[in-house]
XYZ file of C-alpha atoms in Angstrom:
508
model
C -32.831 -21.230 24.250
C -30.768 -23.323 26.029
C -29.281 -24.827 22.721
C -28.786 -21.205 21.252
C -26.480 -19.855 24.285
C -24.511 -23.353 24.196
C -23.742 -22.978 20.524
C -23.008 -18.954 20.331
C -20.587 -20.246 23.683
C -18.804 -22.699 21.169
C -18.690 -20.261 18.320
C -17.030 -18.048 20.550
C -14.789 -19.688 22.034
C -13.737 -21.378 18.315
C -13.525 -17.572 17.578
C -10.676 -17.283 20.162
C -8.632 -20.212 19.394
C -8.688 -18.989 15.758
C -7.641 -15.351 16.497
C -4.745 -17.339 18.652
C -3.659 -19.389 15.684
C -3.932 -16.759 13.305
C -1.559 -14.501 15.470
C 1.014 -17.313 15.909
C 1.289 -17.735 12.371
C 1.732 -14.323 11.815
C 5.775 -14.212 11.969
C 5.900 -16.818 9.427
C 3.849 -14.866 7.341
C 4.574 -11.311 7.660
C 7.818 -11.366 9.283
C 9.449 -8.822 10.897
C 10.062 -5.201 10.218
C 12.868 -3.172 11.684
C 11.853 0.959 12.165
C 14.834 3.213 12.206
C 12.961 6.079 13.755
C 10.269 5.054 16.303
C 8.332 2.358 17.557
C 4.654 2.297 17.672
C 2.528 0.602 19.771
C -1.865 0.288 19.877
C -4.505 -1.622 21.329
C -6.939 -1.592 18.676
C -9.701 -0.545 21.801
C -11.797 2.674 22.281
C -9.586 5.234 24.278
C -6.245 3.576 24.612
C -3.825 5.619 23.075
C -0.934 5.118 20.567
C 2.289 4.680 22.746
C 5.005 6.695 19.961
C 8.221 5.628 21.230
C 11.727 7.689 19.893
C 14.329 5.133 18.633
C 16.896 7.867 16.800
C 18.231 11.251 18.430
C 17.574 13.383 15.485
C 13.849 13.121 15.737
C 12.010 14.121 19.208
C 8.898 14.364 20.861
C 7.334 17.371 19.263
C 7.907 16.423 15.224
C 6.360 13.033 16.344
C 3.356 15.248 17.816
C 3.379 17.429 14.921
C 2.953 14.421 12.582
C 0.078 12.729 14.090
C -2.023 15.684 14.428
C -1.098 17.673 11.623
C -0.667 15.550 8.775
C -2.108 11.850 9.306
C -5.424 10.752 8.228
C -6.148 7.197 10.242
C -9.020 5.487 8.943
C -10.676 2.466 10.628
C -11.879 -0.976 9.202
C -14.795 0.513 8.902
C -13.931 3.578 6.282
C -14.338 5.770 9.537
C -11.710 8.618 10.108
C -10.394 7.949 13.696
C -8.874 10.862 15.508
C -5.743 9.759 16.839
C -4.464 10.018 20.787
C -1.479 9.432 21.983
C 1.432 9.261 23.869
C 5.296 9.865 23.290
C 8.401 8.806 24.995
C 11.477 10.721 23.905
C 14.110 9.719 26.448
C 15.160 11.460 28.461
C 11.851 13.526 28.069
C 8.738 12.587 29.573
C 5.431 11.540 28.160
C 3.183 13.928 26.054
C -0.452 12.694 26.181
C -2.307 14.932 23.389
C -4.716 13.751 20.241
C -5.737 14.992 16.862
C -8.308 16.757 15.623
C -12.012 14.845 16.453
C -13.614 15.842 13.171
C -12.139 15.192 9.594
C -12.957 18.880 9.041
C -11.182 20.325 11.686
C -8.221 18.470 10.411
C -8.453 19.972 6.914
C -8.983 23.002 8.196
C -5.421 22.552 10.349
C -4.073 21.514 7.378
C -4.810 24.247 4.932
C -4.460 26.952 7.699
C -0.687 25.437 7.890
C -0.922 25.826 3.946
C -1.489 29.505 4.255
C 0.567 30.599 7.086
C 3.874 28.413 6.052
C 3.384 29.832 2.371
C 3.462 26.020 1.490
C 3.069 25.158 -2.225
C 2.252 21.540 -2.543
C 0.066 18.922 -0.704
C 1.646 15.846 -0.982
C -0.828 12.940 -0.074
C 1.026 9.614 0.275
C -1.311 6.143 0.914
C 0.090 3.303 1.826
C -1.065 -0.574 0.355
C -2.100 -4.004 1.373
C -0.463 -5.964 4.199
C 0.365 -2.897 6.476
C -0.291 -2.835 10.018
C -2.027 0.030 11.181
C 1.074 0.521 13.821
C 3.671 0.212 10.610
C 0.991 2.405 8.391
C 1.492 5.338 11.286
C 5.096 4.644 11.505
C 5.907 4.888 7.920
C 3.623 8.117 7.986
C 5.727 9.998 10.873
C 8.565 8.962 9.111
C 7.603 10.517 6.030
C 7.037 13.992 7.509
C 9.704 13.948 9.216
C 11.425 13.631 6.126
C 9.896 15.906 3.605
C 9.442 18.531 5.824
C 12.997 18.922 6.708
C 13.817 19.065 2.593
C 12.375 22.377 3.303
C 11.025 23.099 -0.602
C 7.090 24.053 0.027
C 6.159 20.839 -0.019
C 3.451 19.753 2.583
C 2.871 15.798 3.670
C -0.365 13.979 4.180
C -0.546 10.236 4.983
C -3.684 8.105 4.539
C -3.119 5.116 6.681
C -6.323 2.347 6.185
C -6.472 -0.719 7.832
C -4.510 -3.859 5.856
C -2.899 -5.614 7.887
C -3.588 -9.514 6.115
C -4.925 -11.371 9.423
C -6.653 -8.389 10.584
C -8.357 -8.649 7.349
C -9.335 -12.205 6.952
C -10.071 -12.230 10.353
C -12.963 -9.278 10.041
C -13.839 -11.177 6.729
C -14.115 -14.767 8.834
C -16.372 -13.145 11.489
C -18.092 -9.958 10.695
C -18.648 -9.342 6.908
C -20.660 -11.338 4.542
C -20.847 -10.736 0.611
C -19.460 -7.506 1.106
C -21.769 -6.033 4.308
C -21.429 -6.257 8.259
C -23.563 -8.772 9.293
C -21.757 -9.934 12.811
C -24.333 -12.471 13.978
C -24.549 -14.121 10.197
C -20.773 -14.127 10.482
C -20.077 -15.717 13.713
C -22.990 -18.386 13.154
C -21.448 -19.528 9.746
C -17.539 -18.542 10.719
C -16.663 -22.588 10.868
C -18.831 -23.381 7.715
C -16.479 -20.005 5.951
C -13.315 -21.453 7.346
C -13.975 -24.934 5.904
C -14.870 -23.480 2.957
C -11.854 -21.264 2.602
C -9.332 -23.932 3.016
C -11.056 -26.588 1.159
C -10.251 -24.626 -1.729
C -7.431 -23.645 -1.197
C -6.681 -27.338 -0.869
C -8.457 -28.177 -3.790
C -6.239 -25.903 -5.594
C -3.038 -27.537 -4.361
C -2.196 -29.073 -7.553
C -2.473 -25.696 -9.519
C -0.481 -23.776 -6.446
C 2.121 -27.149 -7.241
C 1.788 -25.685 -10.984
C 2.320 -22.212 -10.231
C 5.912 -22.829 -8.291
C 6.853 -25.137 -11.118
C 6.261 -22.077 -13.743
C 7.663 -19.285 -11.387
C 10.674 -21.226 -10.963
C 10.784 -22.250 -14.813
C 10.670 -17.771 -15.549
C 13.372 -16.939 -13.228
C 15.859 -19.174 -14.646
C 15.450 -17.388 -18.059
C 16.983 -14.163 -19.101
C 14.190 -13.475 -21.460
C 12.457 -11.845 -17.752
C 15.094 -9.338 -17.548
C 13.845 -7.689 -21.110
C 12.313 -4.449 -20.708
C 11.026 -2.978 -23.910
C 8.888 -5.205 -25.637
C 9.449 -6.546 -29.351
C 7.067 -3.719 -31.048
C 9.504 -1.061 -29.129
C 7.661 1.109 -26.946
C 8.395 4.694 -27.020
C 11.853 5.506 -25.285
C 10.821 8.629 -23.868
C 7.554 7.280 -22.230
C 9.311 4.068 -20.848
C 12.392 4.074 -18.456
C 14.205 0.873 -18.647
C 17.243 -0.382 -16.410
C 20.797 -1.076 -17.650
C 20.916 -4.551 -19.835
C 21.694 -7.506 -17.231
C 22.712 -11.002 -18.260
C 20.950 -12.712 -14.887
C 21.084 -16.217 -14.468
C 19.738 -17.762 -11.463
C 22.914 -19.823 -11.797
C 25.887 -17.754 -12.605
C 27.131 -17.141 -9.049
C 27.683 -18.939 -6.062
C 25.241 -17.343 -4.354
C 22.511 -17.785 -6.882
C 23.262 -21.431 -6.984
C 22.672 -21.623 -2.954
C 19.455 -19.489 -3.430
C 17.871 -22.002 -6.299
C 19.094 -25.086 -4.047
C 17.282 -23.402 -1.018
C 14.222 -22.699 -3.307
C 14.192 -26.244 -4.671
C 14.638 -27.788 -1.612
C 11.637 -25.527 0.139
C 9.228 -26.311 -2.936
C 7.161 -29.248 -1.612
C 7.101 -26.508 1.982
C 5.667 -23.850 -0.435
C 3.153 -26.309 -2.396
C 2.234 -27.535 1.361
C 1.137 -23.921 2.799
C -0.194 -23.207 -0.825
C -3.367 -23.646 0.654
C -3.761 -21.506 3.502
C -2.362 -18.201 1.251
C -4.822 -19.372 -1.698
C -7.618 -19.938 0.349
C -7.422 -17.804 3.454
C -6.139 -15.067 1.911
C -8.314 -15.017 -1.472
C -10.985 -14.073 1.341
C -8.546 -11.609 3.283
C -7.855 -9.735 -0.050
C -11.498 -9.264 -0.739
C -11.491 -7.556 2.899
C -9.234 -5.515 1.967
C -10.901 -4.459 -1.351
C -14.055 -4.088 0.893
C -11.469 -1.551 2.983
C -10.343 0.257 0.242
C -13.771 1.093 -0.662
C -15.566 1.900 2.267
C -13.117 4.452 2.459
C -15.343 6.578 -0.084
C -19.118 4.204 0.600
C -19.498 3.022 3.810
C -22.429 0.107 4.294
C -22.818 1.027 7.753
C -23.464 4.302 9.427
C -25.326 5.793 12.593
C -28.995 7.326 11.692
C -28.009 10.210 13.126
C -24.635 11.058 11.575
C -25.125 14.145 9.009
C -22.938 12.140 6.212
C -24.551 8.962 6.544
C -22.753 6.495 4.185
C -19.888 9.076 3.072
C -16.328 7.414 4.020
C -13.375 9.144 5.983
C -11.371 9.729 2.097
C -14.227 10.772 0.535
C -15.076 13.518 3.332
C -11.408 14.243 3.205
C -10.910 15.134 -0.038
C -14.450 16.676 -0.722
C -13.336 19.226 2.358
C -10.276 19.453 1.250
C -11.779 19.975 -2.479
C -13.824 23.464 -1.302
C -11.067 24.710 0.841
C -8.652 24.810 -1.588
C -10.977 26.381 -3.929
C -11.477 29.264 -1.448
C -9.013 29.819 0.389
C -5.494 28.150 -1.738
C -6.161 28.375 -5.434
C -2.393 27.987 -5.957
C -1.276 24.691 -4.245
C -0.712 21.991 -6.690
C -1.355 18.116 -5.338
C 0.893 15.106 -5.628
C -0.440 11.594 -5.643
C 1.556 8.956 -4.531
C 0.247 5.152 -4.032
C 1.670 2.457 -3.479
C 0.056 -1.512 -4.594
C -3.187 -1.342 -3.142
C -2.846 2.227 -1.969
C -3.098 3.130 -6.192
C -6.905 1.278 -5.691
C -7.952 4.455 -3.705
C -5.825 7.106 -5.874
C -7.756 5.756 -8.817
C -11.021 6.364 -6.891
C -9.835 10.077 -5.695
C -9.380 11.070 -9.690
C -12.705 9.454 -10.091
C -14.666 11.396 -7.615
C -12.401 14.576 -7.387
C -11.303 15.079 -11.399
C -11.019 18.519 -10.438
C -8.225 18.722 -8.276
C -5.422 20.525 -8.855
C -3.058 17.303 -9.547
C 0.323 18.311 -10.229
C 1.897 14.803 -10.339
C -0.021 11.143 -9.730
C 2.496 8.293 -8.969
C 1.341 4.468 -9.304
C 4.119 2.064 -7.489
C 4.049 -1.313 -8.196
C -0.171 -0.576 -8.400
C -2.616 -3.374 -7.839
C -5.093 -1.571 -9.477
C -6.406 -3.481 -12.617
C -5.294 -1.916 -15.869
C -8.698 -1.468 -16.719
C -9.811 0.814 -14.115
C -6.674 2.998 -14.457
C -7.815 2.946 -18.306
C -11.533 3.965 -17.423
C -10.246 6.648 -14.797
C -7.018 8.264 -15.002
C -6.331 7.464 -19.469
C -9.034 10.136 -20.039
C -7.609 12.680 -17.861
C -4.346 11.974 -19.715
C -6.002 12.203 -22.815
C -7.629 15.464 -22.347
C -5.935 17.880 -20.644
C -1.644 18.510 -19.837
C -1.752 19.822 -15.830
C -0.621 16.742 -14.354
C 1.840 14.026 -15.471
C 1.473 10.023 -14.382
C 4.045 7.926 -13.033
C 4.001 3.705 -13.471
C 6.744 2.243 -11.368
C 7.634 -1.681 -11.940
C 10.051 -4.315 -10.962
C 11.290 -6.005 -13.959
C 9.704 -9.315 -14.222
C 12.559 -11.198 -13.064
C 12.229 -9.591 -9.778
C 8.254 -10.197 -9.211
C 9.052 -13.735 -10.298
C 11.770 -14.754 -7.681
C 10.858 -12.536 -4.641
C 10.566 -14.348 -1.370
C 8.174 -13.518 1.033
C 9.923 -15.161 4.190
C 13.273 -15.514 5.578
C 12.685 -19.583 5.185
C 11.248 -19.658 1.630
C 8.085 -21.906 3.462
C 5.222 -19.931 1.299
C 4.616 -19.398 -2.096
C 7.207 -17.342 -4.294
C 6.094 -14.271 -6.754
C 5.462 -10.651 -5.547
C 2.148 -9.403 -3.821
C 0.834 -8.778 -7.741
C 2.218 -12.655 -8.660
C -0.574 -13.364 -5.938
C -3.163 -11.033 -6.977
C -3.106 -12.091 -10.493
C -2.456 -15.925 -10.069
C -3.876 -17.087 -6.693
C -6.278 -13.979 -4.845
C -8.145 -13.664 -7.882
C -9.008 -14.773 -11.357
C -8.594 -11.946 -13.684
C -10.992 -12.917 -17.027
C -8.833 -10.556 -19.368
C -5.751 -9.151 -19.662
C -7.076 -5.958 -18.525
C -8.070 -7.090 -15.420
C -4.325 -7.591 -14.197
C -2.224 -5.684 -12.193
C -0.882 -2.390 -13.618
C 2.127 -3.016 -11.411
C 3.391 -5.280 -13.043
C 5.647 -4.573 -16.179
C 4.962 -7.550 -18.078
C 1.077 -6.669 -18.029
C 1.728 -2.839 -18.588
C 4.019 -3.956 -21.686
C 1.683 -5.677 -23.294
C -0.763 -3.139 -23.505
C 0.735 -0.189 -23.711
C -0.228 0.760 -27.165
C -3.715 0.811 -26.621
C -3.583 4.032 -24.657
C -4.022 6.594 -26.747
C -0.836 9.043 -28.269
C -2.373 11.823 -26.047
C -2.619 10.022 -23.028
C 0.975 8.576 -23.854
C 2.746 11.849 -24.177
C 1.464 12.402 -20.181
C 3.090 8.777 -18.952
C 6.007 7.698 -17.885
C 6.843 4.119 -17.056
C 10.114 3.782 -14.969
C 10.883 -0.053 -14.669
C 13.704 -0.462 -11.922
C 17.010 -3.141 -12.574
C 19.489 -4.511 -10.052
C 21.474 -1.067 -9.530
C 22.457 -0.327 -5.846
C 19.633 1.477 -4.220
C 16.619 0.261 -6.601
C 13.639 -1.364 -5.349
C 14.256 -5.317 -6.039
C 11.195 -6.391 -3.673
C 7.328 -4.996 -4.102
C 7.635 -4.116 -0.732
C 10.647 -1.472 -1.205
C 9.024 0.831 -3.357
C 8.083 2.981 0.103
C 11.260 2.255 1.952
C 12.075 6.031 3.375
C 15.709 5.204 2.328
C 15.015 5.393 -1.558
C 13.522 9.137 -0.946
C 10.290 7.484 -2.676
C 8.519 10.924 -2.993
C 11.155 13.043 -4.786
C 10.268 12.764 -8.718
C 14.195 11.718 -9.248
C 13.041 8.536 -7.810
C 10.615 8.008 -10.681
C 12.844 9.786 -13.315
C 16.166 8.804 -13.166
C 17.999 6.666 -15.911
C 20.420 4.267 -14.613
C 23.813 5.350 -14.835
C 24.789 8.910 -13.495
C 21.347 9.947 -12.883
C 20.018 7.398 -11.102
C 23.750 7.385 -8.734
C 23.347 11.317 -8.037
C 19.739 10.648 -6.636
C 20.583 7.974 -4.734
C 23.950 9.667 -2.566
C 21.964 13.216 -2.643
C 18.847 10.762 -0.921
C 21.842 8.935 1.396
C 23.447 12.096 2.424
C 20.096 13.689 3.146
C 18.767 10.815 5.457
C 21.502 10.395 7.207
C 22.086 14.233 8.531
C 18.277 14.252 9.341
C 16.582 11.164 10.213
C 18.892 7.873 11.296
């Protein structure tokens, strides 16, 4: 017994250093995001409240308050909905200590009571993707209300924020979950062996991650990246490409610094190869795991009514019979963005009937073959909602950065998913996101289902996503449909000023 306590005391304690390590890392990792509107602050521990703190004069205390119990749906790591409390400081005002809704049902019931009374005509449920904090998730989410409500046009938000954060992730992975179930004491027994494991891979797969920089670098020195319709010429009214660009990464100046820096940084990038190929190949299956506990949970009280059901699944089945009986009329709008699109494609799955008005993929992780399984059919068959693919040209997903020091590996979240987090055995188990996977098989969704698409593939123009990460930056007014409509040229520069003008009298 003796032995026992001594080695769960060492597993512990190796638990702790970890967590430490993991956390100091983080900057390098994640970096550092900048919030125009308000700060938010948790300490992910029963009963402690969110501290909301006001950071710009045009929003205050009460639209903050309004937000988090009126239109954000905060799910835990375990696919649980988790009412929200909190706390707001406005300056000069004082703190407001409320909290939202303790049932998922009394919140839908808020929600489509707000429907009726504010003669609103449109939900609009936003979820967010991988790699979010759940402080930036609710951020992002006040942010959003904030701003749709004051457009003023009938339209009512909803955010779905789910825990993604990356360390948060690997480190639930590392120490509670095995082959996809909670199993804490199997976890924390075998954390070190999972840890080794994890990293000997990765390092095993240095070589390859060596490869992968070579080829990624190789791409984004060729213009043939910045082509947008593909050789068979898709259909011009389905797909929206950018203006033609002759990029070089060597044609200015600055590009030449930027290549130098990236050449320079390489053998830095093959060195923490590694740690993002093996460390976060397990993180992203947590995440998966997250994304889908969010409709089947694998663990669930014996005496809770909905045993395995998941906080989205309970949301939108609620949502699903209120609607029906009480607001026939509202239309729905579906936006997701990366790994937010995984749990879209799972709402159309489980709730077909829906009244979807509009369903928006943005830079989607979701594998081309589930979105042909799920949403293709509803495409196919029937004309009451219209889809929306967003991409970065290839160019873009190639050369993005993902710190300020170029120290870990190039290529877009997707570049990762499809090269290092996971080994897709087909084509059609890539990335929808990305435009050189969507190109190639476009033609294999059928004329019907065609006619119902549109794929909007963003350039270099001012105000255009150039990162994966910008497709939900408030700034680009990511929820109007001119963001997924306009042409480059006049169109595109009329939604942009109308989106500047806009933000600037009400939010910053």
């Amino acid at each position: 017994m003796f032995v026992i306590m001594s080695f769960v005391k060492k597993i512990q304690l190796f638990q702790r250093y970890l967590r430490f390590a993991c956390f100091a890392l983080l900057p390098l990792l994640a970096g550092c995001a900048s919030h125009a509107v308000l700060i938010v602050k948790h300490n992910d521990h029963e009963n402690i409240p969110y501290q909301a703190k006001c950071i710009s004069k045009k929003i205050n205390k009460q639209t903050i308050a309004d937000a988090l119990k009126k239109h954000i749906v905060d799910i835990d790591k375990q696919g649980q909905f988790s009412p929200i409390k909190f706390s707001i400081n406005c300056p000069p005002d004082t703190l407001l200590e409320e909290a939202q809704a303790k049932e998922i049902e009394q919140l839908v019931e808020h929600i489509v009571s707000n429907l009726e009374t504010e003669n609103f005509q449109e939900l609009l449920i936003y979820i967010h993707g991988g790699l979010v904090t759940r402080e930036a998730g609710i951020e992002s989410a006040v942010e959003l209300t904030h701003a749709v409500l004051g457009e003023k046009n009938n339209v009512y938000p909803v955010s779905i924020v789910w825990r993604s954060g990356g360390w948060e992730s690997y480190i639930d992975q590392l120490f509670n979950v095995r082959n996809g179930k909670v199993d804490q004491p199997l976890a924390i027994a075998t954390s070190p062996f999972k840890l080794g494991s994890d990293l000997g891979r990765g390092f095993m797969d240095t070589p390859y991650a060596g490869g992968l920089e070579a080829h990624r670098l190789f791409l984004s020195l060729r213009n043939q990246l910045n082509d947008c319709l593909d050789v068979n010429g898709n259909n011009k009214e389905t797909v929206i490409c950018p203006e033609p660009q002759d990029f070089s990464a060597l044609d200015k100046a600055s590009d030449v610094l930027d290549t130098a820096r990236y050449l320079l940084m390489t053998p830095v990038r093959i060195g923490t190869a590694p740690f993002v190929n093996g460390l976060g190949r397990s993180g992203y299956e947590n995440m998966i795991r997250r994304t889908r506990e969010a409709f089947l949970r694998d663990t669930y009280l014996p005496s809770e009514i909905d045993g395995h059901k998941g906080a989205v699944y309970l949301f939108f089945e609620e949502l699903q019979k209120r609607i029906t009986a009480q607001k026939p009329n509202v239309t729905i709008t579906l936006i997701g963005h990366s790994m937010g699109t995984m749990l879209v494609n799972e709402i159309i799955r489980q709730f077909p009937d829906l009244p979807y008005k509009h369903v928006v993929f943005m830079g989607a992780a979701v594998s081309i073959r589930d979105f042909q399984n799920v949403v293709v059919p509803r495409l196919s068959n029937q004309e009451t909602f219209r889809f929306y693919n967003l991409s970065l040209l290839p160019v873009a997903e190639t050369r993005e950065m993902n710190d300020s020091f170029n120290a870990i590996p190039s290529g877009s979240l997707l570049e990762w998913i499809d090269d290092m987090l996971t080994s897709p055995p087909a084509l059609a188990d890539r990335t929808l996101g990305k435009w050189a996977n969507t190109r190639d098989v476009m033609l294999i969704f059928p004329e019907e289902a065609r006619k119902n698409m549109t794929i909007r593939v963003f350039g270099e123009r001012k105000g255009q996503p150039q990162e994966h990460g910008q497709f939900n930056d408030i700034k680009r007014c990511f929820w109007r449909e001119s963001f997924w409509t306009a042409r480059d040229g006049l169109e595109w520069d009329e939604h942009y000023k109308k989106c500047s003008d806009f933000l600037e009298k009400n939010l910053f």
